[in-house]
PDB file of C-alpha atoms in Angstrom:
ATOM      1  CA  UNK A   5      12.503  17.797  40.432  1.00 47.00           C
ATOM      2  CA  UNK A   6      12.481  16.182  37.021  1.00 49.00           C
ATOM      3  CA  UNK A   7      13.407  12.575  38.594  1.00 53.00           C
ATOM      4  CA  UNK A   8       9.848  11.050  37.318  1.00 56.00           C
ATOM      5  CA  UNK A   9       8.970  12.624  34.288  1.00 54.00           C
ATOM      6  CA  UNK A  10      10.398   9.474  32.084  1.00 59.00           C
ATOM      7  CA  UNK A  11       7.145  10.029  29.924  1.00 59.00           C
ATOM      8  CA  UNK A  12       5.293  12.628  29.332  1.00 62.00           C
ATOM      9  CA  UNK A  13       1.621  11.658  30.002  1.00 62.00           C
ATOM     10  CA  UNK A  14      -0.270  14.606  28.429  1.00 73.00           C
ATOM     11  CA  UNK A  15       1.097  14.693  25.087  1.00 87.00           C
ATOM     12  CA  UNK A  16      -1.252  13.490  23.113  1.00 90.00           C
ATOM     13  CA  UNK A  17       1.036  11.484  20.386  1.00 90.00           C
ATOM     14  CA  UNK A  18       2.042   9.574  23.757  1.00 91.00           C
ATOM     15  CA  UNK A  19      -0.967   8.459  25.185  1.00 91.00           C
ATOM     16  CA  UNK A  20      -2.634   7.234  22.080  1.00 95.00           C
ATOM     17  CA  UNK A  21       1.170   5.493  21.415  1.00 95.00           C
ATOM     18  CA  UNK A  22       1.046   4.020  25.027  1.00 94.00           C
ATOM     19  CA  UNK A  23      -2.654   2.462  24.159  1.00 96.00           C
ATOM     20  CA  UNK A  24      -1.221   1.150  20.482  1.00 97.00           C
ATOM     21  CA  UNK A  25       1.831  -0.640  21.786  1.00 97.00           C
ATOM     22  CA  UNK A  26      -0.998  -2.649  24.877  1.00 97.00           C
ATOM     23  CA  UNK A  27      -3.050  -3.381  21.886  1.00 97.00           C
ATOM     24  CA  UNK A  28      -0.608  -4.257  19.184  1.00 98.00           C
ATOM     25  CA  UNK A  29      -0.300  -8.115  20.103  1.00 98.00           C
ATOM     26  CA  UNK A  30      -3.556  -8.491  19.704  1.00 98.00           C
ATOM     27  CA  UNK A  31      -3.556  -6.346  16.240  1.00 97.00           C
ATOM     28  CA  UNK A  32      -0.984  -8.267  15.175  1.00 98.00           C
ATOM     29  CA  UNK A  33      -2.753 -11.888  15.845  1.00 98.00           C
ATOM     30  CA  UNK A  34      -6.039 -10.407  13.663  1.00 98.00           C
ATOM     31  CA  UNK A  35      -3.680  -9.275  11.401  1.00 97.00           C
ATOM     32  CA  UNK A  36      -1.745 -12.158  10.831  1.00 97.00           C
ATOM     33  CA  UNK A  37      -5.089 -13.953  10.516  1.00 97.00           C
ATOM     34  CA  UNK A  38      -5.597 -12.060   7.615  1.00 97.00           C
ATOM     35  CA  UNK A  39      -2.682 -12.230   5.871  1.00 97.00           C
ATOM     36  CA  UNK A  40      -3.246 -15.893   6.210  1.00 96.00           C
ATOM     37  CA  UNK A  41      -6.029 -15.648   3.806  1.00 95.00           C
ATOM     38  CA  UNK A  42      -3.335 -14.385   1.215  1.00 96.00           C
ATOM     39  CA  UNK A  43      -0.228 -16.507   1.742  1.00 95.00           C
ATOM     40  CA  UNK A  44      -1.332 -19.168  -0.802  1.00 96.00           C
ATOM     41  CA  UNK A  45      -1.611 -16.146  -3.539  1.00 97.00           C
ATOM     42  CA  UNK A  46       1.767 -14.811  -2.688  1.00 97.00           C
ATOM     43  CA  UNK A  47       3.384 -18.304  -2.327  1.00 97.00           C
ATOM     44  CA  UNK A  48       2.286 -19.122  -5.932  1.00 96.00           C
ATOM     45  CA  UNK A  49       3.464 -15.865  -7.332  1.00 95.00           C
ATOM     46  CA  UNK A  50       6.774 -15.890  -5.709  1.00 95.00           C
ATOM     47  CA  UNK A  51       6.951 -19.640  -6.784  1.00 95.00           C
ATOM     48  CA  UNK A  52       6.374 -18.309 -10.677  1.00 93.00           C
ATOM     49  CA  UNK A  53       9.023 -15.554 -10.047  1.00 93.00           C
ATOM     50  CA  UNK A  54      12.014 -18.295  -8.791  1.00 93.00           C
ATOM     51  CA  UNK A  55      10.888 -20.078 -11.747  1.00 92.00           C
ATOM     52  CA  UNK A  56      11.218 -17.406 -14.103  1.00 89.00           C
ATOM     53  CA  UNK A  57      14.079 -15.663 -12.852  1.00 88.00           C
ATOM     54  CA  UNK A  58      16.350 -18.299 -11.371  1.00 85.00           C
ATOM     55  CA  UNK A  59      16.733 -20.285  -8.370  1.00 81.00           C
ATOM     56  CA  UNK A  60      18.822 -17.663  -6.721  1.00 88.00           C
ATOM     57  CA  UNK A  61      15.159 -15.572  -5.712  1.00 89.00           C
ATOM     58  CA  UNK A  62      14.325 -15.971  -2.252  1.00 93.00           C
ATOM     59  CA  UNK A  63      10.743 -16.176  -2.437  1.00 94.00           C
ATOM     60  CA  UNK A  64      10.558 -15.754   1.540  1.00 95.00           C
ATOM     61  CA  UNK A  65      11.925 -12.661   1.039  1.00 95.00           C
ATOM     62  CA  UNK A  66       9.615 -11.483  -2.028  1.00 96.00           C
ATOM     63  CA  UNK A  67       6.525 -12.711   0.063  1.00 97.00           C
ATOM     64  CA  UNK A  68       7.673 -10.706   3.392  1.00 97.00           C
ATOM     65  CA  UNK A  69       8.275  -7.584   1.629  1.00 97.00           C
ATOM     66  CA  UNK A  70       4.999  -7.775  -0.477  1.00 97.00           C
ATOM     67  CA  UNK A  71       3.472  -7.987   3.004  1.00 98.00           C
ATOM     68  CA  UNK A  72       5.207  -4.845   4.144  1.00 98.00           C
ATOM     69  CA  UNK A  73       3.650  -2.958   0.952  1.00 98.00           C
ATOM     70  CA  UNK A  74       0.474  -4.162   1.649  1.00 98.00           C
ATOM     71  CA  UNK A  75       0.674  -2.806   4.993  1.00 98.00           C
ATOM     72  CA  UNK A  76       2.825   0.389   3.947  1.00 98.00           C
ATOM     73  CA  UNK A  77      -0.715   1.017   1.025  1.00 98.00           C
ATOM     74  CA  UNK A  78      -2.955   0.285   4.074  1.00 98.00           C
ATOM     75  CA  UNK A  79      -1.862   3.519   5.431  1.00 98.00           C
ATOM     76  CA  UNK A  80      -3.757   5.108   2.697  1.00 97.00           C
ATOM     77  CA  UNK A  81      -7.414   3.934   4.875  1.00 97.00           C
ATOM     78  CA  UNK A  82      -6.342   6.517   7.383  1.00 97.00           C
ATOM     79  CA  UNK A  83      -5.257   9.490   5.261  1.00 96.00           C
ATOM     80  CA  UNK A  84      -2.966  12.746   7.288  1.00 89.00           C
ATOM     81  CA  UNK A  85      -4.767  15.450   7.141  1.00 75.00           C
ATOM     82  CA  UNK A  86      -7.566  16.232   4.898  1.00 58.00           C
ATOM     83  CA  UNK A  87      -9.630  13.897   2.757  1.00 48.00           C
ATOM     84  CA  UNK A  88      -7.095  12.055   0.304  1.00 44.00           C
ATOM     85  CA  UNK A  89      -8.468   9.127  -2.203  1.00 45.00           C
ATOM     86  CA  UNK A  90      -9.930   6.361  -0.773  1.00 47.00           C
ATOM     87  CA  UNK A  91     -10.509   7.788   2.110  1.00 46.00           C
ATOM     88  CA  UNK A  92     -13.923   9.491   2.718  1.00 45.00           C
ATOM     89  CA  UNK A  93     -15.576   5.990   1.057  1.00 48.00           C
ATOM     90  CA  UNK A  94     -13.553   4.021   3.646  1.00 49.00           C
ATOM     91  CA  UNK A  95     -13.901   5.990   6.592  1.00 48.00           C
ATOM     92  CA  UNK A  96     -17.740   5.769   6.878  1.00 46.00           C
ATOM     93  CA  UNK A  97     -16.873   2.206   7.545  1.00 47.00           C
ATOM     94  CA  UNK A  98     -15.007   2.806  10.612  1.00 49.00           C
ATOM     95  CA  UNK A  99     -18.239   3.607  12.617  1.00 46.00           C
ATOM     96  CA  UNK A 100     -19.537   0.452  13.858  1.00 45.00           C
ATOM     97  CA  UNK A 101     -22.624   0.845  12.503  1.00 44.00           C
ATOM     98  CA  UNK A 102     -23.476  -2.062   9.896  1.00 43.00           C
ATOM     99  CA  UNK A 103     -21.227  -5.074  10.941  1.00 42.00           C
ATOM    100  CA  UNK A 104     -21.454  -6.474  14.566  1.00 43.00           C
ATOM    101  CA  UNK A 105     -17.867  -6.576  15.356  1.00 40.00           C
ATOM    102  CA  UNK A 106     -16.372  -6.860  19.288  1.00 37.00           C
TER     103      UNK A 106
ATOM    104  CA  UNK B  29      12.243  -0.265 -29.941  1.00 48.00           C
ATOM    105  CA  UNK B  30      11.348   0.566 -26.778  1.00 50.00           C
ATOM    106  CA  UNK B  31       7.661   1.347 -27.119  1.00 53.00           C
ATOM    107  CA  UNK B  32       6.372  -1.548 -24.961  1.00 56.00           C
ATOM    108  CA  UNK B  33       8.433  -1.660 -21.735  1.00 54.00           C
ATOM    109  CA  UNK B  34       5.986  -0.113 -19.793  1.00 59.00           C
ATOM    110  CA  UNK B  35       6.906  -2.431 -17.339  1.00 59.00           C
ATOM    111  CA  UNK B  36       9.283  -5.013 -16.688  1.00 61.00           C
ATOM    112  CA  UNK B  37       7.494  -8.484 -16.112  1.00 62.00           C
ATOM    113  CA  UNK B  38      10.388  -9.964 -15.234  1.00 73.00           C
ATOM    114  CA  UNK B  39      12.087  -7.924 -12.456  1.00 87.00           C
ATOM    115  CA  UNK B  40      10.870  -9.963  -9.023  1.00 90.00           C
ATOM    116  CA  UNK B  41       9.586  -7.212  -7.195  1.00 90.00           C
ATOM    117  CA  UNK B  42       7.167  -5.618  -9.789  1.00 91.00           C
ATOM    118  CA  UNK B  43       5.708  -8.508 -10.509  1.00 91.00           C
ATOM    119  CA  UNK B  44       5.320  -9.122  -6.732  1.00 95.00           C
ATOM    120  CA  UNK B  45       3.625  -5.617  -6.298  1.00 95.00           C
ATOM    121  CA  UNK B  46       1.380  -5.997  -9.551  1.00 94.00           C
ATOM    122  CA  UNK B  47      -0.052  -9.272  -7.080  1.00 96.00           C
ATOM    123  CA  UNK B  48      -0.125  -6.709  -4.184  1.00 97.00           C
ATOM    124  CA  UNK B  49      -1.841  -3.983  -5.963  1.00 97.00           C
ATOM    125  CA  UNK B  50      -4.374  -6.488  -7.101  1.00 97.00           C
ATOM    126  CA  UNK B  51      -5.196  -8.123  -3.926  1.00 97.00           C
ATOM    127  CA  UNK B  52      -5.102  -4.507  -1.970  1.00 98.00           C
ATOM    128  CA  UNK B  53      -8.752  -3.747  -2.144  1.00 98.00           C
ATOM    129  CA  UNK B  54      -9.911  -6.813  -0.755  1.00 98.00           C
ATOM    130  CA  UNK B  55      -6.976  -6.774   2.205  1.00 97.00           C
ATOM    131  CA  UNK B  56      -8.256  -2.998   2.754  1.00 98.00           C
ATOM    132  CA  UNK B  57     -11.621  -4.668   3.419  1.00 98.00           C
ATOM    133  CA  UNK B  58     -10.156  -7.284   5.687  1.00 98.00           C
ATOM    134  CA  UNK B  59      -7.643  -4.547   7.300  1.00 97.00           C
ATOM    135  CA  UNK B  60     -10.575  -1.949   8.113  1.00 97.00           C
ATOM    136  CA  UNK B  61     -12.566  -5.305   9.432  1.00 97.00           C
ATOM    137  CA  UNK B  62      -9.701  -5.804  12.128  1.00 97.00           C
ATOM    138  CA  UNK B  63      -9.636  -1.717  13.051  1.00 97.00           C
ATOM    139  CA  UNK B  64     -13.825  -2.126  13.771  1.00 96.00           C
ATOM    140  CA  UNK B  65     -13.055  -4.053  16.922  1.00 95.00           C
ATOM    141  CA  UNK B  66     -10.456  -1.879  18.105  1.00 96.00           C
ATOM    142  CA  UNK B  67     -12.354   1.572  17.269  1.00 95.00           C
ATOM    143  CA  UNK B  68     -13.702   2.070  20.609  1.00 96.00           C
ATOM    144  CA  UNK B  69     -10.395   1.912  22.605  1.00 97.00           C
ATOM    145  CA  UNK B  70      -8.925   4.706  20.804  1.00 97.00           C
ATOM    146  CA  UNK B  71     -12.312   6.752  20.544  1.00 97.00           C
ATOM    147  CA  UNK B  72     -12.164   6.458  23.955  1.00 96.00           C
ATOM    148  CA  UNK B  73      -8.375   7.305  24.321  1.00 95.00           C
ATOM    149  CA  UNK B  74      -8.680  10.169  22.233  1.00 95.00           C
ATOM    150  CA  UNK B  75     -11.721  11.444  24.005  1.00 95.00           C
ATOM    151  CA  UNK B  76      -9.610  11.210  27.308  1.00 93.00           C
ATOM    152  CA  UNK B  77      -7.033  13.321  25.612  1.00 92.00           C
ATOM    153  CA  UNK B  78      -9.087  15.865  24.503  1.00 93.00           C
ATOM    154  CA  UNK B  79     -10.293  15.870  28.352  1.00 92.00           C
ATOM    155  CA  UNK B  80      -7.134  16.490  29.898  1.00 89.00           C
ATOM    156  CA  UNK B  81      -5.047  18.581  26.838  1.00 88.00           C
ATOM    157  CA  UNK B  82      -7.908  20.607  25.499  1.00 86.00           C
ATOM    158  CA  UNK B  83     -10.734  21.474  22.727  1.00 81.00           C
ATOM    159  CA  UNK B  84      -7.986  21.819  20.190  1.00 88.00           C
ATOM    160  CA  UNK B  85      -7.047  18.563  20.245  1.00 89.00           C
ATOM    161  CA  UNK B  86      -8.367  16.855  16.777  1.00 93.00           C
ATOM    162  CA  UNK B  87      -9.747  13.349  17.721  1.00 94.00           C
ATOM    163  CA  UNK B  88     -10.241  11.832  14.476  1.00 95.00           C
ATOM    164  CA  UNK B  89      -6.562  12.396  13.693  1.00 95.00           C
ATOM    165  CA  UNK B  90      -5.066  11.552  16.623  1.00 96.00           C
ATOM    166  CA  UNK B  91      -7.092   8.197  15.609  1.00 97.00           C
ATOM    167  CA  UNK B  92      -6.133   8.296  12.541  1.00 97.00           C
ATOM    168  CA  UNK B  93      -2.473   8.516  13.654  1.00 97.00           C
ATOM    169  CA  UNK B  94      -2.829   5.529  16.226  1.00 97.00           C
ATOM    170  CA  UNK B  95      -4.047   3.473  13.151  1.00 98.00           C
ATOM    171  CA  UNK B  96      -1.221   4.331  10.658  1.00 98.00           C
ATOM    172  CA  UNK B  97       1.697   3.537  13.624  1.00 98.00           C
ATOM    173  CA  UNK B  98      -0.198  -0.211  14.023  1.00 98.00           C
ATOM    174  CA  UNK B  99      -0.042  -0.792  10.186  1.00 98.00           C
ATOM    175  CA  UNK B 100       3.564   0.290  10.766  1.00 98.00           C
ATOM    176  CA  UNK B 101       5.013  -1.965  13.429  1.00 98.00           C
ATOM    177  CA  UNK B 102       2.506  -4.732  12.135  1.00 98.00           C
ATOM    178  CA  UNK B 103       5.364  -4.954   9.902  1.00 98.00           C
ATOM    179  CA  UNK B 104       8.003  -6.571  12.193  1.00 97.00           C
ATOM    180  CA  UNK B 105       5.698  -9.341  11.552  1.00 97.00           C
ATOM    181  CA  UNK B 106       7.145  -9.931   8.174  1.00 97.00           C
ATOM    182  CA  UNK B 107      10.513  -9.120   8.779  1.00 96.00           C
ATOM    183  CA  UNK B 108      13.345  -7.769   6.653  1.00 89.00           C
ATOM    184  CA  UNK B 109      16.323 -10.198   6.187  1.00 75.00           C
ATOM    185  CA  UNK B 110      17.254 -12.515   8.762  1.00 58.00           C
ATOM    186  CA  UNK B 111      15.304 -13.564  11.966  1.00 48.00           C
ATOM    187  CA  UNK B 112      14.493 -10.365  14.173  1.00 44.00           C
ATOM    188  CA  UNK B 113      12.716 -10.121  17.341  1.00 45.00           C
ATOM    189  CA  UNK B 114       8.914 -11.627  16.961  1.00 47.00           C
ATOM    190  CA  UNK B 115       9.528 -13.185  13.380  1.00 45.00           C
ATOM    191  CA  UNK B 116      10.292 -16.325  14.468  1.00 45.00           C
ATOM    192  CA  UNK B 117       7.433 -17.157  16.402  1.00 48.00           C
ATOM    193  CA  UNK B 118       4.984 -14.952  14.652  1.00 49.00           C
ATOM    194  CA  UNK B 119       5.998 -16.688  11.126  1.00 47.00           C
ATOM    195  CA  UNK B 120       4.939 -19.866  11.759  1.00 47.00           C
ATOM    196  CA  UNK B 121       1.716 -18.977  11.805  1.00 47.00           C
ATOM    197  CA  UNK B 122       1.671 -17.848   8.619  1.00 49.00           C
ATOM    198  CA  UNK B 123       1.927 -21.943   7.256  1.00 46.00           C
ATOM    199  CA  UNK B 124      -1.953 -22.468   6.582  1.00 45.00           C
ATOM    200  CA  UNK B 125      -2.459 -25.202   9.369  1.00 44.00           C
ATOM    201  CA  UNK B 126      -4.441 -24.400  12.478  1.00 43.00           C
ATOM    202  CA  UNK B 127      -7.212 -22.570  11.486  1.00 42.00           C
ATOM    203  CA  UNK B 128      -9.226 -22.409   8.309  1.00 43.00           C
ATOM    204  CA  UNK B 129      -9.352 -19.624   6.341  1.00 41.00           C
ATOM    205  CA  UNK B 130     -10.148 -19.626   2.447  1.00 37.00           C
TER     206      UNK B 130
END
């Protein structure tokens, strides 16, 4: 019978998924948060680009997709594989050693 | 002569990535900050896994893998175009109002 088997429970790539999408609203909040910090650097730049360029920019646009690179280069903290750059420095962070986070 | 156009100052998105690339470090920081408090639930995921699948099973990148997929769909945060699903509500937040950062 096959009639529950809508997920498959033991593969690995799953279960951490299943445990990223229950935590990923509350990611998202702390990452927003941070991001926050930012806006007013990205709001100024993308206000010197319209003014440079032309009233046609959208600087919502600019400032959402800068925030997609910055996410898309954050990758780079938690390299595939083997030790890449940046990562071995970054990594001995992860261990909640020296900052009293949670 | 074209001995100078290394790179084009004017085109909207490299000078928003030039911004990016600048404030990258210091979002790394912030980024690896947020992961800290969220460490343990996937330690502890991926120790479960490792449990049930097996000794092959390579923690740290399963981890690692878990980390890069919430940088990923943190990205519907700053959506592409138009409105899509969670942008709306999600953007507001970005205004610098409610809570004091910076």
């Amino acid at each position: 019978r096959r009639s529950h088997m809508a997920v498959s429970y033991t593969d690995p790539q799953v279960s951490m998924d299943l445990l990223r999408a229950v935590l990923q609203p509350s990611f998202n909040d702390d990452i927003m948060a941070v991001f926050q910090k930012y806006h007013q650097f990205f709001e100024k730049a993308a206000e010197n680009v319209k003014e440079n360029v032309g009233e046609d920019v959208q600087t919502d646009q600019l400032i959402k997709e800068a925030c997609r690179n910055v996410l898309e280069h954050a990758k780079q903290l938690f390299p595939d594989g083997e030790v890449k750059r940046m990562g071995s420095d970054l990594m001995k962070r992860m261990r909640p050693a020296d900052e009293d986070y949670g």
